[in-house]
């Protein structure tokens, strides 16, 4: 038996420690909330008072249970302490503990209203009760006056003969039962054939026809106010809206990163065309390092310069020849296709998410989410413009070289008296120099090249990159 008592004592002690730890944790959370938000905003919240009441009652119950447990252990250790007075005190503590546990259980269930934002209908219910709380309090005072008046009357008039009005408490209980139709009209008529029916009829008329309908009217008016506010401002954001907002935010972040990965691959492909600085037809490691410079490796799935070189350098000489460069382009194209497929899947999942509730607030949230990827698109456009600039610069140098060759060739033909001119037609593309006959002879040979370059410069207004 001593072993069982010791085991029970150890289990009880463990449970007390756990309960105390939970209590301490919740108290610390409340104190931290006060420290963060301030005491005045904290005291304005009704549910904070409910939380403290719950914690205080819980702490009192733990203290009472600890005291009774220690007394029981003392009785077991010393049987001479078994006395009627001690047992009576112990029983009183048990009764009070049971009562406080019931009160605490009721408080815990009432705290469910604190979390009724789970649906819009529950939000309307809680806000309706909150909006009508003052009118309900006034109604409760009026009801209390009628209950006390009729209770005293029933107790004094019918208490001596009718057990349902024998005491003031029982008389009030009888009145509340009568509101819901539980009353004995015959018994009260036998007590007093005149006052009995008048008493019962007047109470039913006042309690049911007047007070109960007034209570319903108070709640109806408050509900209509909440309903009209929802129409004007839109429904309040509930916990489901918060979850959807968090999910859409996460999807936006994934879509943004996917766009950055796609543009990083495209930028790398564009740089690869001009990476061969010495025009020897191969790409060394140093040249590749300059190509991938300023590109975040995380956007390339963690690939660094060495990883890229190892991926496509088949012979391991840290030099990419034409075959390996083609392999590199295929590798980038494969990554680009994978990123595009991922973007397609993300957008499909994004469009499948439920929409927000109505209202201006939801519209603003939706607009912010739609515009969240604009910086990425702008950066992509800037990258495309930069690539276009590089391409046109290369094209301009080639046209310049072509013009030089044409001018030199024309000067040779000019010795034989052939009249020809090289012009850039204003409506033609910069990449298509127009070679036409002209009625004007070429100037001397040493000025032909300078004239052609001047004409090329004057025609660059066709492409104004800035």
CSV table of C-alpha atoms in Angstrom, one decimal:
chain,number,residue,atom,x,y,z
A,1,UNK,CA,0.0,0.0,0.0
A,2,UNK,CA,2.9,2.3,0.8
A,3,UNK,CA,4.2,1.7,-2.7
A,4,UNK,CA,0.9,2.7,-4.3
A,5,UNK,CA,0.7,5.8,-2.1
A,6,UNK,CA,4.2,6.8,-3.1
A,7,UNK,CA,3.4,6.3,-6.8
A,8,UNK,CA,0.2,8.3,-6.6
A,9,UNK,CA,2.2,11.0,-4.8
A,10,UNK,CA,4.8,11.1,-7.5
A,11,UNK,CA,2.2,11.3,-10.2
A,12,UNK,CA,0.3,14.0,-8.4
A,13,UNK,CA,3.4,16.0,-7.9
A,14,UNK,CA,4.3,15.8,-11.5
A,15,UNK,CA,0.9,17.0,-12.6
A,16,UNK,CA,1.1,19.9,-10.1
A,17,UNK,CA,4.5,20.9,-11.6
A,18,UNK,CA,3.1,20.7,-15.2
A,19,UNK,CA,0.0,22.7,-14.2
A,20,UNK,CA,2.2,25.3,-12.5
A,21,UNK,CA,4.5,25.6,-15.5
A,22,UNK,CA,1.5,26.1,-17.8
A,23,UNK,CA,0.1,28.7,-15.5
A,24,UNK,CA,3.4,30.5,-15.3
A,25,UNK,CA,3.8,30.5,-19.1
A,26,UNK,CA,0.4,32.0,-19.7
A,27,UNK,CA,1.0,34.7,-17.0
A,28,UNK,CA,4.3,35.6,-18.7
A,29,UNK,CA,2.5,35.8,-22.1
A,30,UNK,CA,0.0,38.3,-20.6
A,31,UNK,CA,2.7,40.3,-19.1
A,32,UNK,CA,4.6,40.4,-22.4
A,33,UNK,CA,1.5,41.6,-24.1
A,34,UNK,CA,1.1,44.4,-21.6
A,35,UNK,CA,4.8,45.4,-22.1
A,36,UNK,CA,4.4,45.4,-25.9
A,37,UNK,CA,1.1,47.2,-26.3
A,38,UNK,CA,0.9,49.3,-23.1
A,39,UNK,CA,-1.4,49.0,-20.1
A,40,UNK,CA,-4.2,51.3,-21.4
A,41,UNK,CA,-4.9,49.4,-24.7
A,42,UNK,CA,-4.6,46.2,-22.7
A,43,UNK,CA,-7.3,47.2,-20.3
A,44,UNK,CA,-9.7,48.2,-23.1
A,45,UNK,CA,-9.9,44.6,-24.2
A,46,UNK,CA,-12.7,42.7,-22.4
A,47,UNK,CA,-11.2,39.3,-23.0
A,48,UNK,CA,-8.0,40.2,-21.2
A,49,UNK,CA,-10.0,40.4,-18.0
A,50,UNK,CA,-11.6,37.1,-18.7
A,51,UNK,CA,-8.1,35.6,-19.3
A,52,UNK,CA,-6.9,36.9,-15.9
A,53,UNK,CA,-10.0,35.6,-14.2
A,54,UNK,CA,-9.3,32.2,-15.7
A,55,UNK,CA,-5.7,32.2,-14.6
A,56,UNK,CA,-6.4,33.4,-11.1
A,57,UNK,CA,-9.1,30.8,-10.5
A,58,UNK,CA,-6.8,28.2,-11.9
A,59,UNK,CA,-4.0,29.2,-9.6
A,60,UNK,CA,-6.4,29.1,-6.6
A,61,UNK,CA,-7.5,25.6,-7.5
A,62,UNK,CA,-3.9,24.5,-7.8
A,63,UNK,CA,-3.1,25.9,-4.3
A,64,UNK,CA,-6.2,24.3,-2.8
A,65,UNK,CA,-5.4,20.9,-4.4
A,66,UNK,CA,-1.8,21.1,-3.1
A,67,UNK,CA,-3.0,21.9,0.4
A,68,UNK,CA,-5.5,19.0,0.5
A,69,UNK,CA,-3.0,16.6,-1.0
A,70,UNK,CA,-0.4,17.5,1.7
A,71,UNK,CA,-3.1,17.0,4.4
A,72,UNK,CA,-4.0,13.6,3.1
A,73,UNK,CA,-0.3,12.6,3.0
A,74,UNK,CA,-0.1,13.8,6.6
A,75,UNK,CA,-3.1,11.7,7.6
A,76,UNK,CA,-1.5,8.6,6.0
A,77,UNK,CA,1.8,9.3,7.7
A,78,UNK,CA,0.2,9.9,11.1
A,79,UNK,CA,-3.2,8.2,11.6
A,80,UNK,CA,-3.7,10.0,14.9
A,81,UNK,CA,-4.5,13.2,12.9
A,82,UNK,CA,-7.8,11.6,11.8
A,83,UNK,CA,-10.3,13.9,13.7
A,84,UNK,CA,-13.7,15.1,12.7
A,85,UNK,CA,-12.7,18.7,12.7
A,86,UNK,CA,-9.8,18.0,10.3
A,87,UNK,CA,-11.9,15.9,8.0
A,88,UNK,CA,-14.6,18.5,7.9
A,89,UNK,CA,-12.1,21.2,6.9
A,90,UNK,CA,-10.7,18.8,4.3
A,91,UNK,CA,-14.2,18.2,2.9
A,92,UNK,CA,-14.9,21.9,2.7
A,93,UNK,CA,-11.7,22.4,0.6
A,94,UNK,CA,-12.8,19.6,-1.7
A,95,UNK,CA,-16.2,21.2,-2.2
A,96,UNK,CA,-14.7,24.6,-2.9
A,97,UNK,CA,-12.3,23.2,-5.3
A,98,UNK,CA,-15.1,21.4,-7.2
A,99,UNK,CA,-17.0,24.7,-7.4
A,100,UNK,CA,-14.1,26.6,-8.7
A,101,UNK,CA,-13.3,24.0,-11.3
A,102,UNK,CA,-16.9,24.3,-12.5
A,103,UNK,CA,-16.5,28.1,-12.7
A,104,UNK,CA,-13.2,27.8,-14.6
A,105,UNK,CA,-14.8,25.3,-17.0
A,106,UNK,CA,-17.6,27.8,-17.7
A,107,UNK,CA,-15.0,30.6,-18.3
A,108,UNK,CA,-13.0,28.4,-20.7
A,109,UNK,CA,-16.1,27.7,-22.7
A,110,UNK,CA,-17.1,31.3,-22.8
A,111,UNK,CA,-13.6,32.2,-24.1
A,112,UNK,CA,-14.7,30.4,-27.3
A,113,UNK,CA,-16.4,33.6,-28.2
A,114,UNK,CA,-13.0,35.2,-28.3
A,115,UNK,CA,-12.1,33.1,-31.3
A,116,UNK,CA,-15.4,33.3,-33.2
A,117,UNK,CA,-13.7,35.1,-36.1
A,118,UNK,CA,-13.4,31.7,-37.8
A,119,UNK,CA,-16.4,32.5,-40.0
A,120,UNK,CA,-18.2,35.6,-41.1
A,121,UNK,CA,-21.5,34.5,-39.5
A,122,UNK,CA,-19.8,33.9,-36.2
A,123,UNK,CA,-18.2,37.3,-36.5
A,124,UNK,CA,-21.6,38.9,-37.0
A,125,UNK,CA,-22.9,37.1,-33.9
A,126,UNK,CA,-20.1,38.3,-31.6
A,127,UNK,CA,-20.3,41.8,-33.0
A,128,UNK,CA,-24.0,41.8,-32.6
A,129,UNK,CA,-23.7,40.9,-28.9
A,130,UNK,CA,-21.0,43.5,-28.4
A,131,UNK,CA,-23.0,46.2,-30.0
A,132,UNK,CA,-26.1,45.4,-28.0
A,133,UNK,CA,-24.3,44.9,-24.7
A,134,UNK,CA,-25.4,48.2,-23.2
A,135,UNK,CA,-29.0,47.8,-24.1
A,136,UNK,CA,-28.9,44.3,-22.8
A,137,UNK,CA,-27.5,45.5,-19.5
A,138,UNK,CA,-30.3,48.1,-19.2
A,139,UNK,CA,-32.9,45.4,-20.1
A,140,UNK,CA,-31.4,43.1,-17.4
A,141,UNK,CA,-31.9,45.9,-14.8
A,142,UNK,CA,-35.5,46.3,-15.8
A,143,UNK,CA,-36.1,42.5,-15.8
A,144,UNK,CA,-34.4,42.3,-12.3
A,145,UNK,CA,-36.9,44.9,-10.9
A,146,UNK,CA,-39.9,42.9,-12.2
A,147,UNK,CA,-38.4,39.6,-11.0
A,148,UNK,CA,-37.7,40.9,-7.5
A,149,UNK,CA,-41.1,42.6,-7.2
A,150,UNK,CA,-43.1,39.5,-8.3
A,151,UNK,CA,-40.8,37.3,-6.3
A,152,UNK,CA,-41.4,39.2,-3.1
A,153,UNK,CA,-45.1,39.2,-3.8
A,154,UNK,CA,-45.3,35.5,-4.4
A,155,UNK,CA,-43.2,34.7,-1.4
A,156,UNK,CA,-45.4,36.8,1.0
A,157,UNK,CA,-48.8,35.9,-0.5
A,158,UNK,CA,-48.4,32.3,-1.5
A,159,UNK,CA,-45.4,31.1,0.5
A,160,UNK,CA,-47.2,29.8,3.5
A,161,UNK,CA,-49.4,27.4,1.5
A,162,UNK,CA,-47.5,26.8,-1.8
A,163,UNK,CA,-44.1,25.1,-1.7
A,164,UNK,CA,-43.1,26.7,-5.0
A,165,UNK,CA,-43.1,30.1,-3.2
A,166,UNK,CA,-41.8,28.9,0.2
A,167,UNK,CA,-38.6,31.0,0.0
A,168,UNK,CA,-37.5,34.0,-1.9
A,169,UNK,CA,-35.1,32.0,-4.0
A,170,UNK,CA,-37.6,29.3,-4.8
A,171,UNK,CA,-40.2,32.0,-5.7
A,172,UNK,CA,-37.8,33.6,-8.2
A,173,UNK,CA,-37.0,30.2,-9.7
A,174,UNK,CA,-40.7,29.6,-10.2
A,175,UNK,CA,-41.1,32.9,-12.0
A,176,UNK,CA,-38.3,32.0,-14.5
A,177,UNK,CA,-39.9,28.6,-15.0
A,178,UNK,CA,-43.2,30.3,-15.7
A,179,UNK,CA,-41.6,32.3,-18.6
A,180,UNK,CA,-41.0,29.0,-20.4
A,181,UNK,CA,-44.5,27.6,-19.6
A,182,UNK,CA,-43.7,25.5,-16.6
A,183,UNK,CA,-46.2,26.7,-14.0
A,184,UNK,CA,-49.1,25.2,-12.0
A,185,UNK,CA,-52.1,27.5,-12.4
A,186,UNK,CA,-54.5,25.2,-10.5
A,187,UNK,CA,-52.3,25.2,-7.4
A,188,UNK,CA,-51.9,29.0,-7.3
A,189,UNK,CA,-55.7,29.4,-7.9
A,190,UNK,CA,-56.4,27.2,-4.9
A,191,UNK,CA,-54.2,29.4,-2.7
A,192,UNK,CA,-56.0,32.5,-3.7
A,193,UNK,CA,-58.9,32.4,-6.3
A,194,UNK,CA,-58.6,36.1,-7.0
A,195,UNK,CA,-55.0,37.2,-6.7
A,196,UNK,CA,-53.6,33.9,-7.9
A,197,UNK,CA,-54.8,34.1,-11.5
A,198,UNK,CA,-54.2,37.8,-11.7
A,199,UNK,CA,-50.6,37.3,-10.4
A,200,UNK,CA,-49.8,34.6,-12.9
A,201,UNK,CA,-51.5,36.2,-15.9
A,202,UNK,CA,-49.9,39.6,-15.3
A,203,UNK,CA,-46.5,38.0,-14.9
A,204,UNK,CA,-46.8,36.0,-18.2
A,205,UNK,CA,-47.9,39.1,-20.0
A,206,UNK,CA,-45.1,41.3,-18.7
A,207,UNK,CA,-42.4,38.6,-18.9
A,208,UNK,CA,-43.3,37.0,-22.2
A,209,UNK,CA,-45.3,39.5,-24.2
A,210,UNK,CA,-43.3,42.6,-23.1
A,211,UNK,CA,-39.8,41.8,-21.8
A,212,UNK,CA,-39.0,38.9,-23.9
A,213,UNK,CA,-40.1,40.6,-27.1
A,214,UNK,CA,-38.1,43.7,-26.1
A,215,UNK,CA,-35.0,41.5,-25.7
A,216,UNK,CA,-35.5,40.1,-29.2
A,217,UNK,CA,-36.0,43.6,-30.6
A,218,UNK,CA,-32.7,44.7,-29.0
A,219,UNK,CA,-30.8,41.9,-30.7
A,220,UNK,CA,-32.6,42.4,-34.0
A,221,UNK,CA,-31.7,46.1,-34.1
A,222,UNK,CA,-28.0,45.4,-33.3
A,223,UNK,CA,-27.9,42.7,-35.9
A,224,UNK,CA,-29.3,45.0,-38.6
A,225,UNK,CA,-26.7,47.6,-37.7
A,226,UNK,CA,-23.9,45.1,-38.1
A,227,UNK,CA,-25.4,43.8,-41.3
A,228,UNK,CA,-25.7,47.4,-42.8
A,229,UNK,CA,-22.1,48.1,-41.7
A,230,UNK,CA,-20.9,45.0,-43.6
A,231,UNK,CA,-22.7,46.2,-46.7
A,232,UNK,CA,-21.1,49.6,-46.5
A,233,UNK,CA,-17.5,48.6,-45.5
A,234,UNK,CA,-17.4,45.0,-46.7
A,235,UNK,CA,-17.3,41.9,-44.4
A,236,UNK,CA,-14.6,41.8,-41.7
A,237,UNK,CA,-11.5,39.8,-42.4
A,238,UNK,CA,-11.8,36.4,-40.7
A,239,UNK,CA,-9.2,33.8,-39.9
A,240,UNK,CA,-9.9,32.1,-43.3
A,241,UNK,CA,-9.1,35.4,-45.0
A,242,UNK,CA,-5.9,35.6,-43.1
A,243,UNK,CA,-5.0,32.1,-44.2
A,244,UNK,CA,-5.8,32.9,-47.8
A,245,UNK,CA,-3.8,36.1,-47.7
A,246,UNK,CA,-0.8,34.2,-46.2
A,247,UNK,CA,-1.0,31.6,-48.9
A,248,UNK,CA,-1.3,34.2,-51.7
A,249,UNK,CA,1.7,36.0,-50.2
A,250,UNK,CA,3.7,32.8,-50.3
A,251,UNK,CA,2.7,32.2,-53.9
A,252,UNK,CA,3.6,35.7,-54.8
A,253,UNK,CA,7.1,35.2,-53.4
A,254,UNK,CA,7.5,32.0,-55.3
A,255,UNK,CA,6.3,33.6,-58.5
A,256,UNK,CA,8.7,36.5,-58.0
A,257,UNK,CA,11.6,34.2,-57.5
A,258,UNK,CA,10.7,32.1,-60.5
A,259,UNK,CA,10.6,35.3,-62.6
A,260,UNK,CA,14.0,36.2,-61.4
A,261,UNK,CA,15.3,32.8,-62.2
A,262,UNK,CA,13.9,33.0,-65.7
A,263,UNK,CA,15.5,36.4,-66.4
A,264,UNK,CA,18.8,35.3,-64.8
A,265,UNK,CA,18.9,32.4,-67.3
A,266,UNK,CA,18.0,34.8,-70.2
A,267,UNK,CA,20.7,37.2,-69.1
A,268,UNK,CA,23.3,34.5,-69.0
A,269,UNK,CA,22.3,33.3,-72.5
A,270,UNK,CA,22.7,36.9,-73.8
A,271,UNK,CA,26.0,37.4,-72.1
A,272,UNK,CA,27.3,34.1,-73.5
A,273,UNK,CA,27.0,35.5,-77.0
A,274,UNK,CA,29.6,38.1,-76.2
A,275,UNK,CA,31.7,36.2,-73.6
A,276,UNK,CA,34.5,35.3,-76.0
A,277,UNK,CA,36.5,38.5,-75.5
A,278,UNK,CA,39.6,37.4,-77.6
A,279,UNK,CA,37.4,36.0,-80.4
A,280,UNK,CA,39.3,32.7,-80.4
A,281,UNK,CA,36.2,30.6,-80.6
A,282,UNK,CA,36.5,29.1,-77.1
A,283,UNK,CA,35.4,30.3,-73.6
A,284,UNK,CA,37.9,30.1,-70.8
A,285,UNK,CA,37.1,29.9,-67.1
A,286,UNK,CA,38.0,33.5,-66.6
A,287,UNK,CA,35.7,34.6,-69.4
A,288,UNK,CA,32.9,32.4,-68.0
A,289,UNK,CA,33.4,34.0,-64.6
A,290,UNK,CA,32.9,37.4,-66.2
A,291,UNK,CA,29.8,36.2,-68.0
A,292,UNK,CA,28.1,35.0,-64.7
A,293,UNK,CA,29.3,38.0,-62.8
A,294,UNK,CA,26.6,39.8,-60.7
A,295,UNK,CA,24.2,36.9,-61.2
A,296,UNK,CA,23.1,35.3,-57.9
A,297,UNK,CA,24.0,31.6,-57.9
A,298,UNK,CA,20.8,30.9,-56.0
A,299,UNK,CA,18.9,32.0,-59.1
A,300,UNK,CA,20.8,29.3,-61.0
A,301,UNK,CA,19.8,26.6,-58.5
A,302,UNK,CA,23.1,27.1,-56.6
A,303,UNK,CA,25.4,26.7,-59.7
A,304,UNK,CA,28.7,28.6,-59.3
A,305,UNK,CA,31.3,29.2,-62.0
A,306,UNK,CA,33.1,25.9,-61.2
A,307,UNK,CA,29.8,24.0,-61.1
A,308,UNK,CA,28.8,25.3,-64.5
A,309,UNK,CA,32.2,24.5,-65.9
A,310,UNK,CA,32.1,21.0,-64.5
A,311,UNK,CA,28.6,20.5,-65.9
A,312,UNK,CA,29.5,21.3,-69.6
A,313,UNK,CA,33.3,20.9,-69.7
A,314,UNK,CA,33.5,17.3,-71.0
A,315,UNK,CA,37.3,17.1,-71.4
A,316,UNK,CA,38.0,18.9,-68.1
A,317,UNK,CA,40.5,21.5,-69.5
A,318,UNK,CA,38.6,24.5,-68.1
A,319,UNK,CA,38.0,25.7,-71.7
A,320,UNK,CA,34.7,25.4,-73.5
A,321,UNK,CA,35.1,24.8,-77.2
A,322,UNK,CA,32.3,25.0,-79.8
A,323,UNK,CA,30.8,21.6,-78.9
A,324,UNK,CA,30.9,22.4,-75.2
A,325,UNK,CA,29.4,25.8,-75.8
A,326,UNK,CA,26.5,24.2,-77.6
A,327,UNK,CA,26.2,21.8,-74.7
A,328,UNK,CA,26.2,24.9,-72.4
A,329,UNK,CA,23.4,26.5,-74.4
A,330,UNK,CA,21.3,23.3,-74.3
A,331,UNK,CA,21.9,23.2,-70.6
A,332,UNK,CA,20.6,26.7,-70.2
A,333,UNK,CA,17.7,26.0,-72.5
A,334,UNK,CA,16.7,23.0,-70.4
A,335,UNK,CA,16.8,25.1,-67.2
A,336,UNK,CA,14.8,27.8,-68.8
A,337,UNK,CA,12.1,25.3,-69.8
A,338,UNK,CA,12.0,23.9,-66.3
A,339,UNK,CA,11.6,27.4,-64.8
A,340,UNK,CA,8.8,28.1,-67.3
A,341,UNK,CA,7.0,24.9,-66.4
A,342,UNK,CA,7.3,25.8,-62.7
A,343,UNK,CA,5.9,29.2,-63.4
A,344,UNK,CA,3.0,27.8,-65.3
A,345,UNK,CA,2.2,25.4,-62.4
A,346,UNK,CA,2.6,28.2,-59.8
A,347,UNK,CA,0.2,30.4,-61.7
A,348,UNK,CA,-2.3,27.6,-62.1
A,349,UNK,CA,-2.2,26.9,-58.3
A,350,UNK,CA,-2.4,30.7,-57.7
A,351,UNK,CA,-5.5,31.1,-59.8
A,352,UNK,CA,-7.1,28.1,-58.0
A,353,UNK,CA,-7.0,29.8,-54.6
A,354,UNK,CA,-10.3,31.1,-53.3
A,355,UNK,CA,-11.0,34.8,-53.7
A,356,UNK,CA,-11.2,37.2,-50.9
A,357,UNK,CA,-14.5,38.4,-49.5
A,358,UNK,CA,-16.2,41.4,-50.9
A,359,UNK,CA,-15.5,45.0,-49.8
A,360,UNK,CA,-13.0,47.7,-50.5
A,361,UNK,CA,-10.4,46.2,-48.1
A,362,UNK,CA,-10.4,43.0,-50.1
A,363,UNK,CA,-10.1,44.9,-53.4
A,364,UNK,CA,-7.1,46.8,-52.1
A,365,UNK,CA,-5.5,43.5,-50.9
A,366,UNK,CA,-6.1,41.9,-54.3
A,367,UNK,CA,-4.7,45.0,-56.1
A,368,UNK,CA,-1.6,45.0,-54.0
A,369,UNK,CA,-1.0,41.3,-54.8
A,370,UNK,CA,-1.5,41.9,-58.5
A,371,UNK,CA,1.0,44.7,-58.5
A,372,UNK,CA,3.6,43.0,-56.3
A,373,UNK,CA,5.5,41.6,-59.2
A,374,UNK,CA,5.8,44.9,-61.2
A,375,UNK,CA,9.4,45.5,-60.0
A,376,UNK,CA,10.4,42.1,-61.4
A,377,UNK,CA,8.8,42.9,-64.7
A,378,UNK,CA,10.5,46.3,-64.9
A,379,UNK,CA,13.8,44.7,-64.2
A,380,UNK,CA,13.1,42.2,-66.9
A,381,UNK,CA,12.3,45.0,-69.4
A,382,UNK,CA,15.5,46.8,-68.4
A,383,UNK,CA,17.5,43.6,-69.1
A,384,UNK,CA,15.9,43.2,-72.5
A,385,UNK,CA,16.7,46.8,-73.3
A,386,UNK,CA,20.3,46.3,-72.2
A,387,UNK,CA,20.5,43.2,-74.5
A,388,UNK,CA,19.0,45.2,-77.3
A,389,UNK,CA,21.6,47.9,-76.8
A,390,UNK,CA,24.4,45.4,-76.9
A,391,UNK,CA,23.0,43.9,-80.1
A,392,UNK,CA,22.6,47.2,-81.8
A,393,UNK,CA,26.1,48.3,-80.7
A,394,UNK,CA,27.5,45.2,-82.3
A,395,UNK,CA,25.4,45.8,-85.4
A,396,UNK,CA,26.6,49.4,-85.7
A,397,UNK,CA,30.2,48.3,-85.6
A,398,UNK,CA,29.6,45.8,-88.4
A,399,UNK,CA,27.8,48.4,-90.5
A,400,UNK,CA,30.7,50.8,-89.9
A,401,UNK,CA,33.1,48.1,-91.2
A,402,UNK,CA,30.8,47.4,-94.1
A,403,UNK,CA,30.7,51.0,-95.0
A,404,UNK,CA,34.4,51.3,-94.8
A,405,UNK,CA,34.8,48.4,-97.2
A,406,UNK,CA,32.2,49.9,-99.5
A,407,UNK,CA,33.9,53.3,-99.5
A,408,UNK,CA,37.3,51.9,-100.2
A,409,UNK,CA,35.8,49.8,-103.0
A,410,UNK,CA,34.0,52.8,-104.4
A,411,UNK,CA,37.2,54.9,-104.4
A,412,UNK,CA,38.9,52.3,-106.5
A,413,UNK,CA,36.1,52.3,-109.0
A,414,UNK,CA,36.1,56.1,-109.0
A,415,UNK,CA,39.4,56.2,-110.8
A,416,UNK,CA,37.7,54.7,-113.9
A,417,UNK,CA,35.1,57.4,-113.9
A,418,UNK,CA,32.3,55.2,-112.5
A,419,UNK,CA,29.7,57.4,-110.8
A,420,UNK,CA,28.4,55.8,-107.6
A,421,UNK,CA,27.5,56.8,-104.1
A,422,UNK,CA,26.9,55.1,-100.8
A,423,UNK,CA,24.0,56.6,-98.9
A,424,UNK,CA,22.0,55.7,-95.8
A,425,UNK,CA,18.4,56.2,-96.8
A,426,UNK,CA,16.4,57.9,-93.9
A,427,UNK,CA,13.6,55.4,-94.1
A,428,UNK,CA,15.8,52.3,-94.4
A,429,UNK,CA,17.0,50.2,-91.5
A,430,UNK,CA,20.4,50.8,-90.0
A,431,UNK,CA,21.4,47.3,-91.0
A,432,UNK,CA,20.7,47.8,-94.7
A,433,UNK,CA,23.0,50.4,-96.3
A,434,UNK,CA,21.5,51.5,-99.6
A,435,UNK,CA,24.0,51.5,-102.6
A,436,UNK,CA,22.6,53.6,-105.4
A,437,UNK,CA,23.9,55.4,-108.5
A,438,UNK,CA,24.1,59.2,-108.3
A,439,UNK,CA,24.6,62.0,-110.7
A,440,UNK,CA,27.3,63.6,-108.5
A,441,UNK,CA,30.9,62.3,-108.6
A,442,UNK,CA,32.6,61.1,-105.5
A,443,UNK,CA,34.8,63.6,-103.8
A,444,UNK,CA,38.6,62.8,-103.7
A,445,UNK,CA,39.6,59.5,-102.4
A,446,UNK,CA,41.1,60.8,-99.2
A,447,UNK,CA,37.7,62.4,-98.1
A,448,UNK,CA,35.4,59.5,-99.1
A,449,UNK,CA,35.9,57.5,-95.9
A,450,UNK,CA,35.3,60.5,-93.6
A,451,UNK,CA,32.2,61.5,-95.6
A,452,UNK,CA,30.7,58.0,-95.2
A,453,UNK,CA,31.3,58.0,-91.4
A,454,UNK,CA,29.7,61.4,-91.2
A,455,UNK,CA,26.6,60.2,-93.0
A,456,UNK,CA,26.5,57.1,-90.7
A,457,UNK,CA,26.6,59.3,-87.6
A,458,UNK,CA,23.9,61.6,-89.0
A,459,UNK,CA,21.5,58.6,-89.6
A,460,UNK,CA,21.8,57.3,-86.0
A,461,UNK,CA,18.7,59.3,-85.1
A,462,UNK,CA,16.7,56.3,-86.3
A,463,UNK,CA,17.6,54.3,-83.1
A,464,UNK,CA,17.7,56.5,-80.0
A,465,UNK,CA,18.3,54.1,-77.2
A,466,UNK,CA,18.2,56.7,-74.5
